[in-house]
PDB file of C-alpha atoms in Angstrom:
ATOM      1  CA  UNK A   6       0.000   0.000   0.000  1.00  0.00           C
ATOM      2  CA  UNK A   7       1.539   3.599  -0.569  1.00  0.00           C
ATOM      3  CA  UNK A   8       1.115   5.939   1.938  1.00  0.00           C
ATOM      4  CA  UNK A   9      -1.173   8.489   2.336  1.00  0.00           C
ATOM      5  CA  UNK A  10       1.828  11.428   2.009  1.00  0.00           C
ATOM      6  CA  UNK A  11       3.042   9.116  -0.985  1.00  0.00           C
ATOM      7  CA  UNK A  12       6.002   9.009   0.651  1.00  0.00           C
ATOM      8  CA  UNK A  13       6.983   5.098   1.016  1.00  0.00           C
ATOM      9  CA  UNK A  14       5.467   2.115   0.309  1.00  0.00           C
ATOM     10  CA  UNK A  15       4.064  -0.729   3.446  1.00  0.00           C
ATOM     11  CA  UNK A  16       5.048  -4.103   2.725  1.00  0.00           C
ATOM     12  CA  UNK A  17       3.118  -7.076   4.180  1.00  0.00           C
ATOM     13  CA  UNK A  18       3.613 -10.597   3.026  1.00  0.00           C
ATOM     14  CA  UNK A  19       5.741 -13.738   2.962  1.00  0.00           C
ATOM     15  CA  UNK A  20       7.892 -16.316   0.646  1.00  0.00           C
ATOM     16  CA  UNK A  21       9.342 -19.092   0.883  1.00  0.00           C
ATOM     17  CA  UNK A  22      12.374 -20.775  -0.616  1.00  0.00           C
ATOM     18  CA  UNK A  23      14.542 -18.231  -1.144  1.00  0.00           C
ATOM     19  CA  UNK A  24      18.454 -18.849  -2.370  1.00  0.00           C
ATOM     20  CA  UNK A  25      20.780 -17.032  -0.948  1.00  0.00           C
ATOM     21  CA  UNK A  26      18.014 -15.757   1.313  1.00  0.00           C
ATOM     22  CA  UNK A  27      19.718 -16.444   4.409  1.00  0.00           C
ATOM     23  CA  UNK A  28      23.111 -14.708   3.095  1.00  0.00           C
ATOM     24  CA  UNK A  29      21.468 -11.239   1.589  1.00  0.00           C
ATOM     25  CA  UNK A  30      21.627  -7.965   2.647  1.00  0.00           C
ATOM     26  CA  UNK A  31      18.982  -6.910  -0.334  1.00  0.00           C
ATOM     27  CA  UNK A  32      15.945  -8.110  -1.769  1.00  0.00           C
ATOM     28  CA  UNK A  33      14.370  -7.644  -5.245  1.00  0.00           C
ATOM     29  CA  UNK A  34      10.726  -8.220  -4.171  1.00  0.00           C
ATOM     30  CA  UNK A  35       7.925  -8.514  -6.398  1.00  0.00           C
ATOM     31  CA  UNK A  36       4.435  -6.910  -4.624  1.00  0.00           C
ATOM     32  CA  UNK A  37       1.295  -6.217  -5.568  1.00  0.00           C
ATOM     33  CA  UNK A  38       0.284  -2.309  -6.241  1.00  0.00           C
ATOM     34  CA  UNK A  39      -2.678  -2.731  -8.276  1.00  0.00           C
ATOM     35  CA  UNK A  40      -5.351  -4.930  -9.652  1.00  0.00           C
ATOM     36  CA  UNK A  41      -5.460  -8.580 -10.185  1.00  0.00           C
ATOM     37  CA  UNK A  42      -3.403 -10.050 -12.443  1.00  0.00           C
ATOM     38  CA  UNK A  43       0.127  -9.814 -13.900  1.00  0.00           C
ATOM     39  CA  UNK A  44      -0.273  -5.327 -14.734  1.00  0.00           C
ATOM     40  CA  UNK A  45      -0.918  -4.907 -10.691  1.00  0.00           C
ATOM     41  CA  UNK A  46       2.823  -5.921  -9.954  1.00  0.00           C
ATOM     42  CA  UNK A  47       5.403  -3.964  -9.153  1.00  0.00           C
ATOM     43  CA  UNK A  48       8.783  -4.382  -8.012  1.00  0.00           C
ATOM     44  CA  UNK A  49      10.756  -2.949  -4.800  1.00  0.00           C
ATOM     45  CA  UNK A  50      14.057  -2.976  -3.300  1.00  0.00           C
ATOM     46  CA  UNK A  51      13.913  -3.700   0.178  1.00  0.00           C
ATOM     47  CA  UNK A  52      16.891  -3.803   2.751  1.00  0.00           C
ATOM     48  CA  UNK A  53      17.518  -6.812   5.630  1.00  0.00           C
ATOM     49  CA  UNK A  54      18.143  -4.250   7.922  1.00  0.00           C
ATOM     50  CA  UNK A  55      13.992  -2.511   7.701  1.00  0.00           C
ATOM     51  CA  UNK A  56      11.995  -3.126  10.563  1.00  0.00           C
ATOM     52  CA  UNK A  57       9.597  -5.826   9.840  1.00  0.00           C
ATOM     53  CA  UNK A  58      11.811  -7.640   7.839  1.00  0.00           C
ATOM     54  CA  UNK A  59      12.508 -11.022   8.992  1.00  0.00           C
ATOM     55  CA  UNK A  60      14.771 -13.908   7.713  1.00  0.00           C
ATOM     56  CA  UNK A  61      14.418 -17.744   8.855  1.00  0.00           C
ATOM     57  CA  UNK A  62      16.813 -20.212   7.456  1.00  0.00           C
ATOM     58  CA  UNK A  63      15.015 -23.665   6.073  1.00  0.00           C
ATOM     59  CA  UNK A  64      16.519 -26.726   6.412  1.00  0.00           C
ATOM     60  CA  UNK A  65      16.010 -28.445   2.779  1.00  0.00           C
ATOM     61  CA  UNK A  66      17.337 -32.021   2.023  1.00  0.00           C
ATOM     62  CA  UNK A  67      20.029 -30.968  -0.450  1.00  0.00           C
ATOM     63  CA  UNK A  68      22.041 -27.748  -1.322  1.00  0.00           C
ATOM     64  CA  UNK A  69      22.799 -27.060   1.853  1.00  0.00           C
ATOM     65  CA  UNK A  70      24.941 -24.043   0.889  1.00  0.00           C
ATOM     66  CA  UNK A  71      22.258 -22.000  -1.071  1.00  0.00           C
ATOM     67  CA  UNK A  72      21.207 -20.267   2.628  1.00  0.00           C
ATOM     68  CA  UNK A  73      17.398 -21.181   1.542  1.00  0.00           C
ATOM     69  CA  UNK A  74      15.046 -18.661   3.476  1.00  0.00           C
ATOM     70  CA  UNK A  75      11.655 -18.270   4.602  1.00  0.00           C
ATOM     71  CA  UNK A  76      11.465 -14.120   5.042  1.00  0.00           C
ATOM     72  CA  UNK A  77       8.354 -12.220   5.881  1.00  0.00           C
ATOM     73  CA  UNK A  78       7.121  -8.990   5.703  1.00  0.00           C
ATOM     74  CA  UNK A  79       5.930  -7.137   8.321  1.00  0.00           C
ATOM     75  CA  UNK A  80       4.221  -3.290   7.693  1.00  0.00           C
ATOM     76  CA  UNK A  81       7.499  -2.841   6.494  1.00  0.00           C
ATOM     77  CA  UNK A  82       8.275   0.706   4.959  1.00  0.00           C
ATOM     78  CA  UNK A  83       9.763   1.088   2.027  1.00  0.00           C
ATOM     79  CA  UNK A  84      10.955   4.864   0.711  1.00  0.00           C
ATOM     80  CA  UNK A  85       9.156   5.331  -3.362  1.00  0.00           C
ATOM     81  CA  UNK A  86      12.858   5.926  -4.314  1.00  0.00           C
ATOM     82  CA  UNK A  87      13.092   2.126  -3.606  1.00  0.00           C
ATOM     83  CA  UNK A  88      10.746   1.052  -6.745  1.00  0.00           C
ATOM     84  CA  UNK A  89      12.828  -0.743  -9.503  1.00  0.00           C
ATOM     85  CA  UNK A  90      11.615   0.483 -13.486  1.00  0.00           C
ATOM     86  CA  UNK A  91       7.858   1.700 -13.108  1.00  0.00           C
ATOM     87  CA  UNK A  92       4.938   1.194 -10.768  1.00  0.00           C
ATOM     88  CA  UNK A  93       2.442  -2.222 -11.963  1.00  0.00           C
ATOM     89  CA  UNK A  94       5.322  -2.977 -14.400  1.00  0.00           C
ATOM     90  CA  UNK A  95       7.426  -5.434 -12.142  1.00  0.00           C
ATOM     91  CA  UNK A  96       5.685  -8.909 -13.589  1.00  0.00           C
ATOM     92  CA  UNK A  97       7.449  -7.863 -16.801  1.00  0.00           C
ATOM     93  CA  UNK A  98      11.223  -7.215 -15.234  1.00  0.00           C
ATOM     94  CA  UNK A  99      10.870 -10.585 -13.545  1.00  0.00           C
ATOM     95  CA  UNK A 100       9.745 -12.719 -16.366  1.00  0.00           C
ATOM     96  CA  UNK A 101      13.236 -10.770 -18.077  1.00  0.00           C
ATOM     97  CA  UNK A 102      14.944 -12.660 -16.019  1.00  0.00           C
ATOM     98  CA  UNK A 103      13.749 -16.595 -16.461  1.00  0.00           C
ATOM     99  CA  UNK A 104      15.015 -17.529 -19.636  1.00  0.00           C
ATOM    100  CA  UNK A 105      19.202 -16.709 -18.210  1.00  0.00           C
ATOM    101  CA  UNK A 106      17.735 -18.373 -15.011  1.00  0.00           C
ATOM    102  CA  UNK A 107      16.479 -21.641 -16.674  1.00  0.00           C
ATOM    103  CA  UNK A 108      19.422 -21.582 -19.246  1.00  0.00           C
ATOM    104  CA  UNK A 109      22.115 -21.750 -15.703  1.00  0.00           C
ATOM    105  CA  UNK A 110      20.134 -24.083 -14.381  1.00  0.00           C
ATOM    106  CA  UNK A 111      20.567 -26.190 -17.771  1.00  0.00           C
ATOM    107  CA  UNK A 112      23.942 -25.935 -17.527  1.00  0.00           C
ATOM    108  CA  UNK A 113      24.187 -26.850 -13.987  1.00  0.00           C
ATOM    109  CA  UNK A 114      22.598 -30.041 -14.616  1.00  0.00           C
ATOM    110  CA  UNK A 115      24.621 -31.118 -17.824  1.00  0.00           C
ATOM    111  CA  UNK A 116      27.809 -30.786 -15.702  1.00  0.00           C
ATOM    112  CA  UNK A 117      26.496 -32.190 -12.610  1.00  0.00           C
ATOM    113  CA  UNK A 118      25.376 -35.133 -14.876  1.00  0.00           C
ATOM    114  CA  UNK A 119      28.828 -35.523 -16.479  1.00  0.00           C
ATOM    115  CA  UNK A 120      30.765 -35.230 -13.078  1.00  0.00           C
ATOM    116  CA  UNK A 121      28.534 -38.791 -12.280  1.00  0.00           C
ATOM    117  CA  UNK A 122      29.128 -40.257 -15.051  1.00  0.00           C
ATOM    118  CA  UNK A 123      32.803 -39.568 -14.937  1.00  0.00           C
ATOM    119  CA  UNK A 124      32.676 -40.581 -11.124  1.00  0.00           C
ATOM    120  CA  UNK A 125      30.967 -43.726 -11.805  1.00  0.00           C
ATOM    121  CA  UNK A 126      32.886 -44.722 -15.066  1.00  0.00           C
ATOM    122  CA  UNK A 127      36.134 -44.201 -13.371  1.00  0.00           C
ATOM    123  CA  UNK A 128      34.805 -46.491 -10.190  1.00  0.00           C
ATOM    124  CA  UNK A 129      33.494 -48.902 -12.559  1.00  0.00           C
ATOM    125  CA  UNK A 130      37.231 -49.298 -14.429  1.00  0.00           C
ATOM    126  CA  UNK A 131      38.503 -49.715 -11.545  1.00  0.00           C
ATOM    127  CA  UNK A 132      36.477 -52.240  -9.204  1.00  0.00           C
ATOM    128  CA  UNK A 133      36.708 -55.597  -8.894  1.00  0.00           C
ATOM    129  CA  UNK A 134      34.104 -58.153  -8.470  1.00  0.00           C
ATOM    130  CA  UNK A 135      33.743 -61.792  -8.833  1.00  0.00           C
ATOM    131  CA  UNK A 136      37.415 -61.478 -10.917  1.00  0.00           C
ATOM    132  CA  UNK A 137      36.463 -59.024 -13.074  1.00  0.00           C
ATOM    133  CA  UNK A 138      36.031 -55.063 -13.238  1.00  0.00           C
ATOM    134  CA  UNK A 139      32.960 -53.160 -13.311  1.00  0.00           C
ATOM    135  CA  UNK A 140      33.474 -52.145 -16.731  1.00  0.00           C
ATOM    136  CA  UNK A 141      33.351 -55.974 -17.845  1.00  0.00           C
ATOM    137  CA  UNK A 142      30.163 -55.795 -16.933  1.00  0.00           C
ATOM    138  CA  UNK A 143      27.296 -55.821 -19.901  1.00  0.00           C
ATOM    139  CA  UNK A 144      24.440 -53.922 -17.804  1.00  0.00           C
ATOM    140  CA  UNK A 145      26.790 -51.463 -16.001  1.00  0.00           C
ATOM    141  CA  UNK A 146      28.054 -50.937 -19.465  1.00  0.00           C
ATOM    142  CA  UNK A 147      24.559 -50.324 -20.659  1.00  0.00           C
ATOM    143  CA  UNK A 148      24.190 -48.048 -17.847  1.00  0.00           C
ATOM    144  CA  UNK A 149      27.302 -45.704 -18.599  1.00  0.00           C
ATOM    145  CA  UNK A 150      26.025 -45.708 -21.944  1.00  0.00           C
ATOM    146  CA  UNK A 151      22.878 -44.227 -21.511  1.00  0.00           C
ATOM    147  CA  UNK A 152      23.926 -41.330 -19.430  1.00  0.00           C
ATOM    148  CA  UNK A 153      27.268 -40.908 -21.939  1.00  0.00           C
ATOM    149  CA  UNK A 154      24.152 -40.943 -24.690  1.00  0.00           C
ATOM    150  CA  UNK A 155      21.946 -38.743 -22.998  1.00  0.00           C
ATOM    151  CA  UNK A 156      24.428 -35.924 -21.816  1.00  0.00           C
ATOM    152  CA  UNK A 157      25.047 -35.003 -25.594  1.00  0.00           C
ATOM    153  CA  UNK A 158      22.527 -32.598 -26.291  1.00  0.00           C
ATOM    154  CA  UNK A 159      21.359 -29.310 -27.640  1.00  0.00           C
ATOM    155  CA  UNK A 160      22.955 -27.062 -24.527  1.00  0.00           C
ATOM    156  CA  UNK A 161      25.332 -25.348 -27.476  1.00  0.00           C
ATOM    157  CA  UNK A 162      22.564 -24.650 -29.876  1.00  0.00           C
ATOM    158  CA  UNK A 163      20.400 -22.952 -27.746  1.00  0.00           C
ATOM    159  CA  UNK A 164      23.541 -21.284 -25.534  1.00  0.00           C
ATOM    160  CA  UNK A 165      24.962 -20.405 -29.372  1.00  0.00           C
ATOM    161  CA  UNK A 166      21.838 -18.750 -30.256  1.00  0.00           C
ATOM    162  CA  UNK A 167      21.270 -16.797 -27.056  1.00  0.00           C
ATOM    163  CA  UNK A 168      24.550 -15.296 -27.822  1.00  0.00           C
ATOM    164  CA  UNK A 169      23.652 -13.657 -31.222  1.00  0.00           C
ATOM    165  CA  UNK A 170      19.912 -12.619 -30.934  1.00  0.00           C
ATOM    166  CA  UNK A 171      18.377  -9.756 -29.221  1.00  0.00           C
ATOM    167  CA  UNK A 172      16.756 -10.120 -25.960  1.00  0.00           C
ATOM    168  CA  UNK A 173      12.902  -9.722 -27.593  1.00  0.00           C
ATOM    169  CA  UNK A 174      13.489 -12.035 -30.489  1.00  0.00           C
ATOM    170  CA  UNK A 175      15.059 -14.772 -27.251  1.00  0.00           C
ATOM    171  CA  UNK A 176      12.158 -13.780 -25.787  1.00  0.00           C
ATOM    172  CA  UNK A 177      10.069 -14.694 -28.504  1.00  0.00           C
ATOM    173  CA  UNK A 178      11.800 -17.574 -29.910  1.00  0.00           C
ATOM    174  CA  UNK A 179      13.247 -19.357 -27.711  1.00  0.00           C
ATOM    175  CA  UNK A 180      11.819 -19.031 -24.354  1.00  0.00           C
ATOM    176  CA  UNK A 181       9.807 -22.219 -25.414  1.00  0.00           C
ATOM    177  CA  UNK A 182      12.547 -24.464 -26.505  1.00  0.00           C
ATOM    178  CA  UNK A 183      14.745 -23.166 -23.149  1.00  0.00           C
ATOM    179  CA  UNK A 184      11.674 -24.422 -21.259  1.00  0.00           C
ATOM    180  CA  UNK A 185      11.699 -27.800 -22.486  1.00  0.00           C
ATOM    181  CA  UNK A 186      15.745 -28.265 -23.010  1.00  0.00           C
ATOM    182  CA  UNK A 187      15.312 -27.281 -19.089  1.00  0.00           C
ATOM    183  CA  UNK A 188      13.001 -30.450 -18.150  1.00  0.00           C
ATOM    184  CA  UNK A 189      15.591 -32.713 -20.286  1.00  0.00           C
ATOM    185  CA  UNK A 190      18.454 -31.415 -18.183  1.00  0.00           C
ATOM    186  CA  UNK A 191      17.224 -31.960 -15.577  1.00  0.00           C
ATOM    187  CA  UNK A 192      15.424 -35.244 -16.208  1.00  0.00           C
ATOM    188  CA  UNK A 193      18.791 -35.906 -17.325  1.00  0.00           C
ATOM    189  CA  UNK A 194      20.769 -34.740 -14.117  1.00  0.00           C
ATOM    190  CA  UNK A 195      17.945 -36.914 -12.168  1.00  0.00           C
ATOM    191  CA  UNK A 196      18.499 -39.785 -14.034  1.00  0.00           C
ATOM    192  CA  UNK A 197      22.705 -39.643 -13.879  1.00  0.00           C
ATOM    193  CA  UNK A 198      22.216 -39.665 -10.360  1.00  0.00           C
ATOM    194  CA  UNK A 199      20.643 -42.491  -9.922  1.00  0.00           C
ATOM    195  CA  UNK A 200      22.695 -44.709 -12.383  1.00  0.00           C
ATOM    196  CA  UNK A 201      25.791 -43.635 -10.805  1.00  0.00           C
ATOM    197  CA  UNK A 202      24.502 -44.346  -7.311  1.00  0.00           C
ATOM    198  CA  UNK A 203      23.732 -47.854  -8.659  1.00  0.00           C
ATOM    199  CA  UNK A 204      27.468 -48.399 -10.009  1.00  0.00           C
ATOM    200  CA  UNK A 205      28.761 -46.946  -6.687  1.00  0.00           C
ATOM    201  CA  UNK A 206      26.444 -49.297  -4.718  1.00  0.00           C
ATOM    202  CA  UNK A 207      26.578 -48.460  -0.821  1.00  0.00           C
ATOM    203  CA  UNK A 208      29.749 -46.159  -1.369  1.00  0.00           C
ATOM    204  CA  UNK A 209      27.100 -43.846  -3.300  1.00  0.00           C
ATOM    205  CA  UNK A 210      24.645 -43.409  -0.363  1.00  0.00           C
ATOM    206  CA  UNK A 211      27.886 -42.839   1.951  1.00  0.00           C
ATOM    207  CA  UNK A 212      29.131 -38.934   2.921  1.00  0.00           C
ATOM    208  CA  UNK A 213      32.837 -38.937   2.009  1.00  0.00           C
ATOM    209  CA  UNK A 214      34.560 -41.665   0.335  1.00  0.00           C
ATOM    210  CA  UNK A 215      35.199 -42.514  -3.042  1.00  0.00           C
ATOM    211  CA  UNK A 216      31.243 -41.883  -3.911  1.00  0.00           C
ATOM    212  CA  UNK A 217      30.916 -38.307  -1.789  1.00  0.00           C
ATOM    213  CA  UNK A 218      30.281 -36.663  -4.778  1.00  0.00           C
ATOM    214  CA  UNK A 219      27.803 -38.619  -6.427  1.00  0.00           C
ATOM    215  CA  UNK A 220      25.644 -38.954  -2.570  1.00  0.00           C
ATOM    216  CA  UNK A 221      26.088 -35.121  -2.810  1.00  0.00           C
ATOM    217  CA  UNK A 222      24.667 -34.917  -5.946  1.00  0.00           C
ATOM    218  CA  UNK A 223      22.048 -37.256  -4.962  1.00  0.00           C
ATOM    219  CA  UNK A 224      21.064 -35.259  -2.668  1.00  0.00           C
ATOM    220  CA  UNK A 225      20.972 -31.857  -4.161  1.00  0.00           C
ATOM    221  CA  UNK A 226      19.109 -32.990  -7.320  1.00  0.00           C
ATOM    222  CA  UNK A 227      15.656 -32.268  -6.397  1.00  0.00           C
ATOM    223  CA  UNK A 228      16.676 -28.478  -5.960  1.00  0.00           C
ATOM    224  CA  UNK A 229      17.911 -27.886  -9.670  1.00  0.00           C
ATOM    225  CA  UNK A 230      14.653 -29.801 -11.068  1.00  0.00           C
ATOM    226  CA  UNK A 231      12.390 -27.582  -8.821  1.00  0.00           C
ATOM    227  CA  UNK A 232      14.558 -24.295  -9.478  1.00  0.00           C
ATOM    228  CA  UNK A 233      13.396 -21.878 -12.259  1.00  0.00           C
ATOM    229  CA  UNK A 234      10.171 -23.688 -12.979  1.00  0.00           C
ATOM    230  CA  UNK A 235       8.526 -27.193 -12.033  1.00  0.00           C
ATOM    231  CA  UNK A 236       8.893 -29.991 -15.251  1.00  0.00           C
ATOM    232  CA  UNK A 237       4.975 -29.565 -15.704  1.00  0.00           C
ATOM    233  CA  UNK A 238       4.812 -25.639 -15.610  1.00  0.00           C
ATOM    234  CA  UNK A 239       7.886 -25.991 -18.483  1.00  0.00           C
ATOM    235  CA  UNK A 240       6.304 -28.449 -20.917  1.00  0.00           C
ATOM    236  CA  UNK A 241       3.255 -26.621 -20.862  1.00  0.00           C
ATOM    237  CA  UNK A 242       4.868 -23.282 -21.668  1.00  0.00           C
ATOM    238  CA  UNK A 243       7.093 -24.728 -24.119  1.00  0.00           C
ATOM    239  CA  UNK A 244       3.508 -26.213 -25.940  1.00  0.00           C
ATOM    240  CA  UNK A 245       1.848 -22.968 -25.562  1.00  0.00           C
ATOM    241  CA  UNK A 246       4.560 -20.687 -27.386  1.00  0.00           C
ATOM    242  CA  UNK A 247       4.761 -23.481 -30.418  1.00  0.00           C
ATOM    243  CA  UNK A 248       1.348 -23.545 -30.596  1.00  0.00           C
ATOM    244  CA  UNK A 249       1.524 -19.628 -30.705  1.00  0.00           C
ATOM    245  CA  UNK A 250       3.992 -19.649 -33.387  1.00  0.00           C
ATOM    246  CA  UNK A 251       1.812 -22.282 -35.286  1.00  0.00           C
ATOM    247  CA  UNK A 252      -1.496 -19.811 -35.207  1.00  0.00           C
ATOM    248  CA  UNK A 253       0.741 -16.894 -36.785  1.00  0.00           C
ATOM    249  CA  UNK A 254       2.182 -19.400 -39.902  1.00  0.00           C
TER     250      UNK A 254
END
């Protein structure tokens, strides 16, 4: 609500799983200044250090370093000077920002999924069972070769592309293909996981050790798929914008 003198805006409200939240000393905040829907948004800058503002670390199963917060806002006052672009325009700025968002958390998953399959290849060459190695193996074999298969995709393309178009024709081009490259990176960082987990056996659901990197991973996997957009909300908006595109043709 802005004041009566117009003066400074009062904050009430609360969100939940926020990175870094625990560690910042500013917050972008998106909060509503006008009617329903996406044109009553606007966005602030509030400080940690404005009364009212509180910060609660959560304890989340993986990504343990990301200082995930709970914060709420209480009548907190916040000077006009504060408001980022325009007033009922922040929706806009903060859909700006989802397509870099999703792309980082693309890449974070490719490389996460390549660090267990290197892990778990490099076990597998050299561990010994029953007289022979891991690697002698026909279905760990078939294992390392699906997620050696699967890493290999279109992360270049799409990086390649961002690279040499404007933002509004990223925007309008590929926001839909970023949306569903992010559901196979991270179907593909889920599934590299697991696979390596199996090759490590108990060693892979052990902190430290040879297989501290892959339990790690393990771990921290359901925070990359959830980050920057849920697998269902992606697929749907990466349908929607083709189907878009189709109605213009």
């Amino acid at each position: 609500k802005l004041s009566p003198d117009r003066t400074h805006y009062v904050v009430n409200g609360e969100k939940k799983w926020i990175t870094n939240g625990a560690f910042a000393d500013y917050f972008s905040v998106a909060v509503r200044t006008g009617p329903q829907g996406m044109k009553g948004i606007s966005m602030l800058l509030i400080e940690k250090s404005m009364p009212g503002v509180t910060v609660r670390p959560m304890k989340c199963g993986g990504a343990w370093s990301s200082g995930t917060a709970y914060i709420t806002f209480e009548d907190v006052q916040v000077p006009v000077q504060n408001l980022i672009g325009n007033e009922n325009e922040g929706f806009k700025y903060s859909m700006s920002n989802f397509n870099h968002e999703r792309w980082s958390v693309i890449c974070q998953s490719v490389r996460f999924a390549r660090v267990c399959y290197e892990e778990a290849f490099k076990y597998a060459c050299k561990r010994k069972t029953f007289g022979k190695t891991l690697i002698d193996q026909p279905v760990i074999r078939a294992k390392l070769g699906t997620m050696a298969r699967s890493i290999e995709a279109h992360l270049e393309q799409i990086t390649y592309q961002m690279t040499i178009m404007s933002y509004d024709k990223i925007r309008l081009r590929l926001a839909g293909p970023i949306a569903l490259l992010k559901v196979q990176a991270t179907q593909l960082f889920d599934l590299c996981t697991r696979e390596a987990t199996q090759v490590f056996g108990g060693l892979g659901y052990t902190r430290g050790g040879q297989g501290e990197k892959v339990e790690r991973l393990y771990r921290d996997v359901r925070a990359i798929v959830m980050g920057g957009g849920s697998e269902e909300i992606m697929l749907d908006l990466g349908m929607r914008q083709a189907a878009a595109k189709f109605s213009k043709l």
